[in-house]
Amino acid sequence: MVFFHEVGFISDGFKKFPQEKLFGFGILGHNVVALRGEEARKAFFGRGDLSFTEGYLLLFGGAPTTKDISLDTPDRNDQEQMSYFLRHLTPLLKNDRLAKLTPELMSDIERNMKSWGDAGKFDPFEVMYSTVFQLTIRAAGAREIADSVEKCKQLEELYWKVEKGSTPTALLLPWIPSKARNEKVNSTGEIYAIFDQIIKDRQREGRREEDALQTFIDQGDSTVDIIGFIMGTLFAGIVNTGLMSAWIYIHLDQVPEWKDKAVEEIRALLHKYAPLEEFPDLSTAERFSKIPPQAWEDDMPVMEFCIRETIRLIFSGAALRRVSSGDTEIDGKKIPNGTYLVYSTGETHSDPNIYPNPSQYNPGRYAEGQDKAQAYGFLGWGAGRHPCVGRRFAQYEIKSMVSMFLASYTYEVVDSAGKKPDPSLTVPDRNNMYQARPKGQTFYVKYTKRQQQL
């Protein structure tokens, strides 16, 4: 992740220069310029001479790489590596494949829910990350792991060790030995070994499985390429999806009318594709499996708005680029070739000129078109030339997890003392970019099973 605590660093910088839309600083001899405002945003997200891959090369880290543990890793440049990744990811997320996967994905969600019993409470920042992890492995990994809650948990623990190994020193000065660096490399090696053994077992036994791993084996991809792709997918697809899946429970409980709207939307969706009176003996997972992937995208505007508003309030990362085609000008200021550019999404998402009362959770603002008030007014799924390729699947995950829960349980959010938290004090710890939990508090989803599912 970004080497600095992005929100504090950039916002503090602009406080020193309140009239400026740009300010510069240095990292290891490189020039970096932070940007804000609509004109800078239009240039940053819309121009083709600002390199996406080169931007993230210096200032972004965290994902494991097979270069740390295998000499067979192909020597691709960043553009070639990005092309390889997208070429392999895109087919996995098409609707026809998701339709085939749907029964297993819904079963995975239900299997996690069954462990909760009829009533109790859970920390959404523990439970939702684990569920997202399992769904991601199901979609882009290996059946041997996805079928086992225990193996998923083992892999998830290694995942977080790699994340925690991505300290500022480890990212900017990777050649300096450190405990964090060693932990990251060792955990990456363990992740590699798990998938390497699965591939060898299949080859030795002549066994085939219907999963992403088998697709890559059949294509003739090398073991190191396959494992590199799977690791990259895990680290690209889990942090933000898990975070939004946890926060949406908190926000919906704070605005009951939107929770009620979400429940009614889910009820209507189930009635359309799997009415209870027609399928009284089906499990929750089986009923939800009858909903086609396209319906999750087309027939759930309420949930769509709720997800977008959760992203707006919680997501505050930095988008990165590099000036790569000669000296340029942004918002009237000259910027030399080779300069790294940083744009804070939080600056846009909290702008009252775009979003009146920006600290308020109000999904209805998207029906009003507030996010269209300025160019690229919503940055949660990427924007301009670089939209998020995994957006549709991430939304599918969040919608399906939240919908199955709301169809099966009623709930309220409570703090450690069992009391309802004050919405005005419910803010994320923005200096923890991987797990931006409520700052200084622990919240729980206190649930009771419905007498009858929706």
Tab-separated table of C-alpha atoms in Angstrom:
chain	number	residue	atom	x	y	z
A	1	MET	CA	0.000	0.000	0.000
A	2	VAL	CA	1.013	3.596	-0.166
A	3	PHE	CA	4.155	4.219	1.859
A	4	PHE	CA	2.749	7.118	3.853
A	5	HIS	CA	-0.430	7.443	5.894
A	6	GLU	CA	-2.056	8.943	2.838
A	7	VAL	CA	-4.956	10.873	4.331
A	8	GLY	CA	-2.994	12.670	7.016
A	9	PHE	CA	0.045	13.303	4.852
A	10	ILE	CA	-1.751	14.794	1.868
A	11	SER	CA	-4.446	16.685	3.791
A	12	ASP	CA	-1.811	18.186	6.097
A	13	GLY	CA	0.214	19.188	3.060
A	14	PHE	CA	-2.687	21.054	1.498
A	15	LYS	CA	-3.450	22.753	4.824
A	16	LYS	CA	-0.017	24.347	4.563
A	17	PHE	CA	-0.869	25.598	1.057
A	18	PRO	CA	-4.634	26.309	1.247
A	19	GLN	CA	-4.761	28.214	-2.049
A	20	GLU	CA	-2.831	25.606	-4.023
A	21	LYS	CA	-4.152	22.676	-6.053
A	22	LEU	CA	-0.720	21.016	-6.198
A	23	PHE	CA	2.210	20.597	-3.824
A	24	GLY	CA	5.435	18.665	-4.196
A	25	PHE	CA	7.709	16.534	-2.038
A	26	GLY	CA	10.507	14.027	-2.538
A	27	ILE	CA	11.032	10.300	-1.992
A	28	LEU	CA	14.466	8.742	-2.432
A	29	GLY	CA	15.463	11.385	-4.951
A	30	HIS	CA	12.190	11.203	-6.912
A	31	ASN	CA	9.826	14.142	-7.333
A	32	VAL	CA	6.224	13.560	-6.237
A	33	VAL	CA	3.321	15.985	-6.726
A	34	ALA	CA	-0.007	15.718	-4.883
A	35	LEU	CA	-3.051	17.033	-6.752
A	36	ARG	CA	-6.591	18.118	-5.904
A	37	GLY	CA	-9.555	19.808	-7.576
A	38	GLU	CA	-11.647	19.086	-10.665
A	39	GLU	CA	-9.205	20.311	-13.326
A	40	ALA	CA	-6.361	18.251	-11.881
A	41	ARG	CA	-8.727	15.290	-11.527
A	42	LYS	CA	-9.764	15.490	-15.191
A	43	ALA	CA	-6.125	15.458	-16.262
A	44	PHE	CA	-5.104	12.747	-13.803
A	45	PHE	CA	-7.841	10.265	-14.732
A	46	GLY	CA	-8.441	11.240	-18.343
A	47	ARG	CA	-5.061	11.719	-19.997
A	48	GLY	CA	-3.132	8.986	-21.747
A	49	ASP	CA	0.345	10.428	-21.209
A	50	LEU	CA	0.246	9.720	-17.460
A	51	SER	CA	1.409	6.165	-16.831
A	52	PHE	CA	-0.666	3.994	-14.501
A	53	THR	CA	1.835	1.127	-14.208
A	54	GLU	CA	4.889	3.356	-13.733
A	55	GLY	CA	3.023	5.381	-11.117
A	56	TYR	CA	2.509	2.391	-8.872
A	57	LEU	CA	6.019	1.051	-9.379
A	58	LEU	CA	7.684	3.316	-6.803
A	59	LEU	CA	4.889	4.168	-4.425
A	60	PHE	CA	2.876	0.972	-4.146
A	61	GLY	CA	3.621	-2.386	-2.592
A	62	GLY	CA	2.124	-5.131	-0.506
A	63	ALA	CA	1.224	-7.837	-2.973
A	64	PRO	CA	3.544	-10.833	-2.884
A	65	THR	CA	5.690	-11.618	-5.902
A	66	THR	CA	7.056	-14.950	-7.030
A	67	LYS	CA	10.367	-13.175	-7.702
A	68	ASP	CA	10.998	-13.439	-3.968
A	69	ILE	CA	10.963	-17.230	-3.997
A	70	SER	CA	11.359	-18.584	-7.570
A	71	LEU	CA	14.163	-18.059	-10.071
A	72	ASP	CA	11.773	-19.163	-12.830
A	73	THR	CA	9.669	-16.003	-12.611
A	74	PRO	CA	9.348	-14.531	-16.144
A	75	ASP	CA	11.150	-11.247	-16.709
A	76	ARG	CA	8.186	-9.132	-17.831
A	77	ASN	CA	8.028	-5.378	-17.620
A	78	ASP	CA	5.153	-3.822	-15.699
A	79	GLN	CA	2.978	-3.258	-18.769
A	80	GLU	CA	3.437	-6.869	-19.892
A	81	GLN	CA	2.658	-8.128	-16.394
A	82	MET	CA	-0.520	-6.036	-16.249
A	83	SER	CA	-1.584	-7.319	-19.668
A	84	TYR	CA	-0.987	-10.930	-18.582
A	85	PHE	CA	-2.996	-10.390	-15.400
A	86	LEU	CA	-5.997	-8.825	-17.162
A	87	ARG	CA	-5.940	-11.427	-19.941
A	88	HIS	CA	-6.301	-14.188	-17.357
A	89	LEU	CA	-8.686	-12.405	-14.987
A	90	THR	CA	-11.308	-11.163	-17.442
A	91	PRO	CA	-12.598	-14.617	-18.554
A	92	LEU	CA	-12.971	-15.691	-14.922
A	93	LEU	CA	-15.445	-12.879	-14.203
A	94	LYS	CA	-17.767	-13.262	-17.187
A	95	ASN	CA	-21.434	-13.861	-16.459
A	96	ASP	CA	-21.556	-17.330	-17.995
A	97	ARG	CA	-18.803	-18.531	-15.677
A	98	LEU	CA	-20.318	-16.785	-12.652
A	99	ALA	CA	-23.636	-18.475	-13.440
A	100	LYS	CA	-21.948	-21.881	-13.214
A	101	LEU	CA	-20.184	-20.878	-9.996
A	102	THR	CA	-23.226	-19.344	-8.317
A	103	PRO	CA	-24.456	-22.473	-6.455
A	104	GLU	CA	-21.008	-23.000	-4.940
A	105	LEU	CA	-20.547	-19.325	-4.055
A	106	MET	CA	-23.932	-19.219	-2.336
A	107	SER	CA	-23.164	-22.483	-0.559
A	108	ASP	CA	-19.878	-21.002	0.688
A	109	ILE	CA	-21.731	-18.015	2.161
A	110	GLU	CA	-24.384	-20.228	3.750
A	111	ARG	CA	-21.751	-22.554	5.205
A	112	ASN	CA	-20.156	-19.608	6.992
A	113	MET	CA	-23.554	-18.388	8.229
A	114	LYS	CA	-24.571	-21.785	9.637
A	115	SER	CA	-21.701	-21.649	12.118
A	116	TRP	CA	-23.335	-18.623	13.799
A	117	GLY	CA	-26.427	-20.407	15.100
A	118	ASP	CA	-29.829	-18.787	15.621
A	119	ALA	CA	-28.629	-15.776	17.630
A	120	GLY	CA	-25.411	-14.137	18.718
A	121	LYS	CA	-22.973	-11.493	17.579
A	122	PHE	CA	-19.879	-11.264	15.401
A	123	ASP	CA	-17.199	-8.752	14.527
A	124	PRO	CA	-17.907	-7.941	10.859
A	125	PHE	CA	-14.266	-7.048	10.284
A	126	GLU	CA	-13.322	-10.636	11.098
A	127	VAL	CA	-16.234	-12.531	9.570
A	128	MET	CA	-16.645	-10.652	6.290
A	129	TYR	CA	-12.951	-10.735	5.384
A	130	SER	CA	-12.931	-14.511	5.851
A	131	THR	CA	-16.009	-14.959	3.670
A	132	VAL	CA	-14.624	-12.698	0.935
A	133	PHE	CA	-11.388	-14.653	1.046
A	134	GLN	CA	-13.214	-17.934	0.488
A	135	LEU	CA	-15.300	-16.516	-2.381
A	136	THR	CA	-12.189	-15.131	-4.082
A	137	ILE	CA	-10.432	-18.491	-3.814
A	138	ARG	CA	-13.558	-20.118	-5.259
A	139	ALA	CA	-13.611	-17.760	-8.241
A	140	ALA	CA	-9.902	-17.471	-9.012
A	141	GLY	CA	-8.073	-20.211	-7.111
A	142	ALA	CA	-8.257	-23.912	-6.332
A	143	ARG	CA	-11.170	-26.117	-5.293
A	144	GLU	CA	-8.996	-27.990	-2.786
A	145	ILE	CA	-8.776	-24.794	-0.728
A	146	ALA	CA	-12.211	-23.312	-1.453
A	147	ASP	CA	-13.951	-26.496	-0.278
A	148	SER	CA	-12.257	-26.310	3.118
A	149	VAL	CA	-12.958	-23.570	5.659
A	150	GLU	CA	-9.816	-24.668	7.531
A	151	LYS	CA	-7.533	-24.423	4.488
A	152	CYS	CA	-9.029	-21.054	3.600
A	153	LYS	CA	-8.273	-19.850	7.120
A	154	GLN	CA	-4.681	-21.106	6.879
A	155	LEU	CA	-4.168	-19.247	3.611
A	156	GLU	CA	-5.868	-16.130	4.972
A	157	GLU	CA	-3.463	-16.043	7.937
A	158	LEU	CA	-0.516	-16.126	5.528
A	159	TYR	CA	-2.164	-13.371	3.480
A	160	TRP	CA	-2.309	-11.029	6.482
A	161	LYS	CA	1.305	-11.788	7.381
A	162	VAL	CA	2.312	-10.573	3.931
A	163	GLU	CA	0.178	-7.457	4.341
A	164	LYS	CA	1.726	-6.662	7.718
A	165	GLY	CA	5.158	-7.174	6.195
A	166	SER	CA	4.543	-4.260	3.859
A	167	THR	CA	6.006	-1.603	6.150
A	168	PRO	CA	7.246	1.732	4.770
A	169	THR	CA	10.857	0.551	5.083
A	170	ALA	CA	10.141	-2.782	3.394
A	171	LEU	CA	8.389	-1.046	0.495
A	172	LEU	CA	10.816	1.790	-0.153
A	173	LEU	CA	14.055	0.074	0.887
A	174	PRO	CA	13.467	-3.616	0.080
A	175	TRP	CA	17.200	-4.368	0.018
A	176	ILE	CA	17.534	-3.581	3.733
A	177	PRO	CA	17.055	-6.721	5.887
A	178	SER	CA	14.202	-6.432	8.374
A	179	LYS	CA	11.889	-8.659	10.378
A	180	ALA	CA	8.890	-7.405	8.396
A	181	ARG	CA	10.622	-8.104	5.083
A	182	ASN	CA	11.587	-11.615	6.191
A	183	GLU	CA	8.060	-12.331	7.419
A	184	LYS	CA	6.633	-11.206	4.094
A	185	VAL	CA	9.036	-13.317	2.036
A	186	ASN	CA	8.566	-16.394	4.233
A	187	SER	CA	4.774	-16.145	4.090
A	188	THR	CA	4.895	-15.627	0.328
A	189	GLY	CA	6.972	-18.796	0.107
A	190	GLU	CA	4.386	-20.716	2.124
A	191	ILE	CA	1.572	-19.490	-0.134
A	192	TYR	CA	3.597	-20.562	-3.162
A	193	ALA	CA	4.257	-23.994	-1.657
A	194	ILE	CA	0.545	-24.617	-0.993
A	195	PHE	CA	-0.451	-24.054	-4.612
A	196	ASP	CA	2.652	-25.765	-5.981
A	197	GLN	CA	1.722	-28.928	-4.054
A	198	ILE	CA	-1.863	-28.813	-5.340
A	199	ILE	CA	-0.620	-28.601	-8.939
A	200	LYS	CA	1.826	-31.474	-8.402
A	201	ASP	CA	-0.859	-33.624	-6.753
A	202	ARG	CA	-3.216	-33.143	-9.695
A	203	GLN	CA	-0.504	-33.953	-12.201
A	204	ARG	CA	0.618	-37.049	-10.265
A	205	GLU	CA	-2.914	-38.375	-9.818
A	206	GLY	CA	-4.086	-37.421	-13.302
A	207	ARG	CA	-6.926	-35.607	-11.574
A	208	ARG	CA	-8.900	-32.675	-12.955
A	209	GLU	CA	-11.068	-30.150	-11.157
A	210	GLU	CA	-13.500	-27.540	-12.438
A	211	ASP	CA	-11.791	-24.367	-11.243
A	212	ALA	CA	-9.588	-21.478	-12.334
A	213	LEU	CA	-6.415	-23.378	-11.492
A	214	GLN	CA	-7.359	-26.183	-13.899
A	215	THR	CA	-8.112	-23.660	-16.631
A	216	PHE	CA	-4.589	-22.276	-16.371
A	217	ILE	CA	-3.026	-25.746	-16.268
A	218	ASP	CA	-4.953	-26.699	-19.423
A	219	GLN	CA	-3.762	-23.503	-21.130
A	220	GLY	CA	-0.184	-24.598	-20.563
A	221	ASP	CA	0.694	-21.787	-18.155
A	222	SER	CA	3.783	-22.419	-16.067
A	223	THR	CA	3.455	-23.161	-12.366
A	224	VAL	CA	5.173	-19.903	-11.444
A	225	ASP	CA	2.827	-17.899	-13.698
A	226	ILE	CA	-0.261	-19.631	-12.307
A	227	ILE	CA	0.729	-19.062	-8.705
A	228	GLY	CA	1.796	-15.489	-9.403
A	229	PHE	CA	-1.608	-14.757	-10.920
A	230	ILE	CA	-3.557	-16.324	-8.056
A	231	MET	CA	-1.527	-14.442	-5.453
A	232	GLY	CA	-2.002	-11.196	-7.362
A	233	THR	CA	-5.759	-11.764	-7.547
A	234	LEU	CA	-6.012	-12.401	-3.820
A	235	PHE	CA	-4.160	-9.217	-2.983
A	236	ALA	CA	-6.083	-7.133	-5.521
A	237	GLY	CA	-9.518	-8.386	-4.576
A	238	ILE	CA	-9.787	-8.873	-0.837
A	239	VAL	CA	-8.881	-5.743	1.125
A	240	ASN	CA	-11.464	-3.288	-0.210
A	241	THR	CA	-14.236	-5.839	-0.790
A	242	GLY	CA	-13.891	-7.148	2.757
A	243	LEU	CA	-13.775	-3.641	4.174
A	244	MET	CA	-16.928	-2.472	2.383
A	245	SER	CA	-18.732	-5.719	3.246
A	246	ALA	CA	-18.120	-5.013	6.939
A	247	TRP	CA	-18.915	-1.293	6.955
A	248	ILE	CA	-22.181	-1.605	5.040
A	249	TYR	CA	-23.769	-3.421	8.008
A	250	ILE	CA	-22.836	-0.515	10.278
A	251	HIS	CA	-24.125	2.150	7.912
A	252	LEU	CA	-27.405	0.399	7.119
A	253	ASP	CA	-28.157	0.018	10.817
A	254	GLN	CA	-27.577	3.738	11.351
A	255	VAL	CA	-30.109	4.652	8.655
A	256	PRO	CA	-33.035	2.236	9.215
A	257	GLU	CA	-35.078	3.451	6.256
A	258	TRP	CA	-32.318	2.313	3.901
A	259	LYS	CA	-31.984	-1.000	5.706
A	260	ASP	CA	-35.731	-1.486	5.191
A	261	LYS	CA	-35.430	-0.541	1.514
A	262	ALA	CA	-32.616	-3.067	1.079
A	263	VAL	CA	-34.679	-5.815	2.730
A	264	GLU	CA	-37.660	-5.078	0.482
A	265	GLU	CA	-35.446	-5.119	-2.610
A	266	ILE	CA	-34.094	-8.537	-1.618
A	267	ARG	CA	-37.621	-9.787	-0.941
A	268	ALA	CA	-38.707	-8.661	-4.418
A	269	LEU	CA	-35.678	-10.287	-6.052
A	270	LEU	CA	-36.359	-13.614	-4.333
A	271	HIS	CA	-40.057	-13.412	-5.170
A	272	LYS	CA	-39.183	-12.879	-8.832
A	273	TYR	CA	-36.693	-15.733	-9.195
A	274	ALA	CA	-37.357	-18.134	-6.291
A	275	PRO	CA	-40.642	-17.396	-4.475
A	276	LEU	CA	-40.907	-19.136	-1.127
A	277	GLU	CA	-44.382	-20.488	-1.856
A	278	GLU	CA	-43.053	-22.194	-4.984
A	279	PHE	CA	-39.805	-23.458	-3.424
A	280	PRO	CA	-40.622	-24.022	0.272
A	281	ASP	CA	-38.072	-26.790	0.731
A	282	LEU	CA	-35.037	-25.053	-0.760
A	283	SER	CA	-32.264	-23.750	1.462
A	284	THR	CA	-31.356	-20.073	1.431
A	285	ALA	CA	-28.339	-20.813	-0.768
A	286	GLU	CA	-30.441	-22.828	-3.214
A	287	ARG	CA	-33.009	-20.050	-3.549
A	288	PHE	CA	-30.350	-17.391	-4.117
A	289	SER	CA	-28.647	-19.671	-6.656
A	290	LYS	CA	-31.673	-19.253	-8.917
A	291	ILE	CA	-30.931	-15.534	-9.302
A	292	PRO	CA	-28.845	-15.013	-12.487
A	293	PRO	CA	-25.665	-12.894	-12.213
A	294	GLN	CA	-27.081	-10.185	-14.477
A	295	ALA	CA	-30.025	-9.708	-12.116
A	296	TRP	CA	-27.657	-8.895	-9.256
A	297	GLU	CA	-26.380	-6.047	-11.420
A	298	ASP	CA	-29.635	-4.840	-13.000
A	299	ASP	CA	-32.293	-5.421	-10.332
A	300	MET	CA	-30.657	-4.047	-7.181
A	301	PRO	CA	-30.415	-0.244	-7.411
A	302	VAL	CA	-30.928	0.204	-3.653
A	303	MET	CA	-28.037	-2.085	-2.763
A	304	GLU	CA	-25.960	-0.443	-5.495
A	305	PHE	CA	-26.516	2.987	-3.945
A	306	CYS	CA	-25.744	1.659	-0.450
A	307	ILE	CA	-22.461	0.142	-1.612
A	308	ARG	CA	-21.425	3.328	-3.422
A	309	GLU	CA	-22.182	5.454	-0.373
A	310	THR	CA	-20.227	3.093	1.874
A	311	ILE	CA	-17.277	3.306	-0.498
A	312	ARG	CA	-17.506	7.107	-0.608
A	313	LEU	CA	-17.358	7.405	3.176
A	314	ILE	CA	-14.757	4.716	3.840
A	315	PHE	CA	-12.434	4.443	0.858
A	316	SER	CA	-9.715	7.068	0.983
A	317	GLY	CA	-6.778	5.647	-0.909
A	318	ALA	CA	-4.368	7.425	-3.212
A	319	ALA	CA	-4.442	6.971	-6.968
A	320	LEU	CA	-0.987	7.094	-8.552
A	321	ARG	CA	0.475	8.013	-11.948
A	322	ARG	CA	3.798	9.045	-13.488
A	323	VAL	CA	4.516	11.687	-16.112
A	324	SER	CA	6.140	9.544	-18.799
A	325	SER	CA	5.909	11.322	-22.171
A	326	GLY	CA	7.837	14.531	-21.569
A	327	ASP	CA	7.251	17.629	-19.478
A	328	THR	CA	3.573	18.457	-19.093
A	329	GLU	CA	1.152	20.948	-17.562
A	330	ILE	CA	-1.684	20.250	-15.109
A	331	ASP	CA	-4.081	22.941	-13.921
A	332	GLY	CA	-1.732	25.615	-15.224
A	333	LYS	CA	1.386	24.271	-13.490
A	334	LYS	CA	4.374	22.784	-15.319
A	335	ILE	CA	5.400	19.307	-14.175
A	336	PRO	CA	8.696	17.734	-15.319
A	337	ASN	CA	8.888	14.374	-17.041
A	338	GLY	CA	9.407	11.507	-14.598
A	339	THR	CA	7.410	13.132	-11.782
A	340	TYR	CA	5.140	10.848	-9.749
A	341	LEU	CA	1.577	12.086	-9.189
A	342	VAL	CA	-0.723	11.338	-6.246
A	343	TYR	CA	-4.471	12.045	-6.124
A	344	SER	CA	-6.408	11.484	-2.899
A	345	THR	CA	-9.832	9.927	-3.474
A	346	GLY	CA	-10.925	11.178	-0.055
A	347	GLU	CA	-10.523	14.778	-1.212
A	348	THR	CA	-13.138	14.216	-3.899
A	349	HIS	CA	-15.494	12.052	-1.846
A	350	SER	CA	-15.669	14.605	0.987
A	351	ASP	CA	-16.056	17.679	-1.231
A	352	PRO	CA	-19.291	19.491	-0.202
A	353	ASN	CA	-19.476	21.041	-3.670
A	354	ILE	CA	-20.111	17.526	-4.992
A	355	TYR	CA	-21.748	15.888	-1.980
A	356	PRO	CA	-23.735	18.235	0.321
A	357	ASN	CA	-23.381	17.180	3.968
A	358	PRO	CA	-20.542	14.861	2.956
A	359	SER	CA	-20.176	13.154	6.349
A	360	GLN	CA	-23.795	11.943	6.244
A	361	TYR	CA	-24.620	8.427	4.984
A	362	ASN	CA	-27.206	9.086	2.291
A	363	PRO	CA	-27.469	6.494	-0.512
A	364	GLY	CA	-30.227	8.590	-2.081
A	365	ARG	CA	-27.664	11.133	-3.255
A	366	TYR	CA	-26.859	8.863	-6.256
A	367	ALA	CA	-30.492	8.811	-7.386
A	368	GLU	CA	-30.185	12.611	-7.350
A	369	GLY	CA	-27.022	12.420	-9.464
A	370	GLN	CA	-24.794	14.226	-6.962
A	371	ASP	CA	-21.794	12.174	-8.103
A	372	LYS	CA	-22.267	13.681	-11.593
A	373	ALA	CA	-21.928	17.263	-10.313
A	374	GLN	CA	-18.268	17.329	-11.395
A	375	ALA	CA	-16.075	15.270	-13.696
A	376	TYR	CA	-15.065	11.990	-12.081
A	377	GLY	CA	-17.028	12.835	-8.947
A	378	PHE	CA	-16.969	9.228	-7.749
A	379	LEU	CA	-13.644	7.374	-7.725
A	380	GLY	CA	-14.513	4.233	-5.800
A	381	TRP	CA	-14.248	1.885	-8.791
A	382	GLY	CA	-11.474	3.687	-10.596
A	383	ALA	CA	-12.272	6.296	-13.237
A	384	GLY	CA	-11.469	7.471	-16.723
A	385	ARG	CA	-8.879	5.373	-18.499
A	386	HIS	CA	-8.438	2.891	-15.646
A	387	PRO	CA	-11.745	1.572	-14.271
A	388	CYS	CA	-11.595	-1.344	-11.838
A	389	VAL	CA	-11.731	-4.581	-13.839
A	390	GLY	CA	-13.005	-6.480	-10.796
A	391	ARG	CA	-15.860	-4.083	-9.997
A	392	ARG	CA	-18.712	-6.321	-11.120
A	393	PHE	CA	-17.473	-9.352	-9.201
A	394	ALA	CA	-16.747	-7.292	-6.080
A	395	GLN	CA	-20.291	-5.902	-6.178
A	396	TYR	CA	-21.632	-9.406	-6.760
A	397	GLU	CA	-19.774	-10.630	-3.664
A	398	ILE	CA	-20.979	-7.784	-1.448
A	399	LYS	CA	-24.575	-7.947	-2.673
A	400	SER	CA	-24.807	-11.723	-2.290
A	401	MET	CA	-23.265	-11.782	1.199
A	402	VAL	CA	-25.391	-8.929	2.532
A	403	SER	CA	-28.548	-10.202	0.817
A	404	MET	CA	-28.259	-13.740	2.163
A	405	PHE	CA	-27.692	-12.336	5.641
A	406	LEU	CA	-30.641	-9.924	5.513
A	407	ALA	CA	-32.876	-12.664	4.108
A	408	SER	CA	-32.026	-14.904	7.062
A	409	TYR	CA	-31.506	-12.567	10.039
A	410	THR	CA	-32.590	-9.341	11.655
A	411	TYR	CA	-29.765	-7.399	13.300
A	412	GLU	CA	-28.515	-4.325	15.073
A	413	VAL	CA	-24.992	-2.992	15.555
A	414	VAL	CA	-23.693	-2.643	19.118
A	415	ASP	CA	-20.411	-1.585	20.696
A	416	SER	CA	-18.359	-3.505	23.261
A	417	ALA	CA	-20.769	-2.420	26.012
A	418	GLY	CA	-23.782	-3.679	24.060
A	419	LYS	CA	-24.990	-0.154	23.285
A	420	LYS	CA	-25.864	1.372	19.937
A	421	PRO	CA	-22.899	3.473	18.740
A	422	ASP	CA	-23.167	7.191	18.068
A	423	PRO	CA	-23.128	7.659	14.256
A	424	SER	CA	-21.238	10.951	14.619
A	425	LEU	CA	-18.366	9.088	16.286
A	426	THR	CA	-18.405	6.162	13.878
A	427	VAL	CA	-15.493	6.885	11.574
A	428	PRO	CA	-12.807	4.624	10.107
A	429	ASP	CA	-9.197	4.653	11.190
A	430	ARG	CA	-7.932	6.158	7.950
A	431	ASN	CA	-4.312	5.524	8.848
A	432	ASN	CA	-4.932	1.774	8.641
A	433	MET	CA	-5.418	1.376	4.916
A	434	TYR	CA	-5.815	-2.428	4.989
A	435	GLN	CA	-8.300	-2.792	7.831
A	436	ALA	CA	-9.864	0.621	8.391
A	437	ARG	CA	-11.981	-0.463	11.348
A	438	PRO	CA	-14.003	2.028	13.398
A	439	LYS	CA	-11.496	4.338	15.028
A	440	GLY	CA	-10.975	3.551	18.704
A	441	GLN	CA	-13.977	1.212	18.885
A	442	THR	CA	-15.046	-2.379	18.267
A	443	PHE	CA	-18.498	-2.953	16.802
A	444	TYR	CA	-20.505	-6.139	16.617
A	445	VAL	CA	-23.388	-7.307	14.464
A	446	LYS	CA	-25.946	-8.667	16.945
A	447	TYR	CA	-28.263	-10.963	15.001
A	448	THR	CA	-31.386	-13.098	15.420
A	449	LYS	CA	-32.524	-15.663	12.876
A	450	ARG	CA	-35.804	-14.862	11.145
A	451	GLN	CA	-38.725	-17.190	11.846
A	452	GLN	CA	-39.117	-17.453	8.095
A	453	GLN	CA	-36.649	-16.362	5.418
A	454	LEU	CA	-37.748	-13.635	3.015
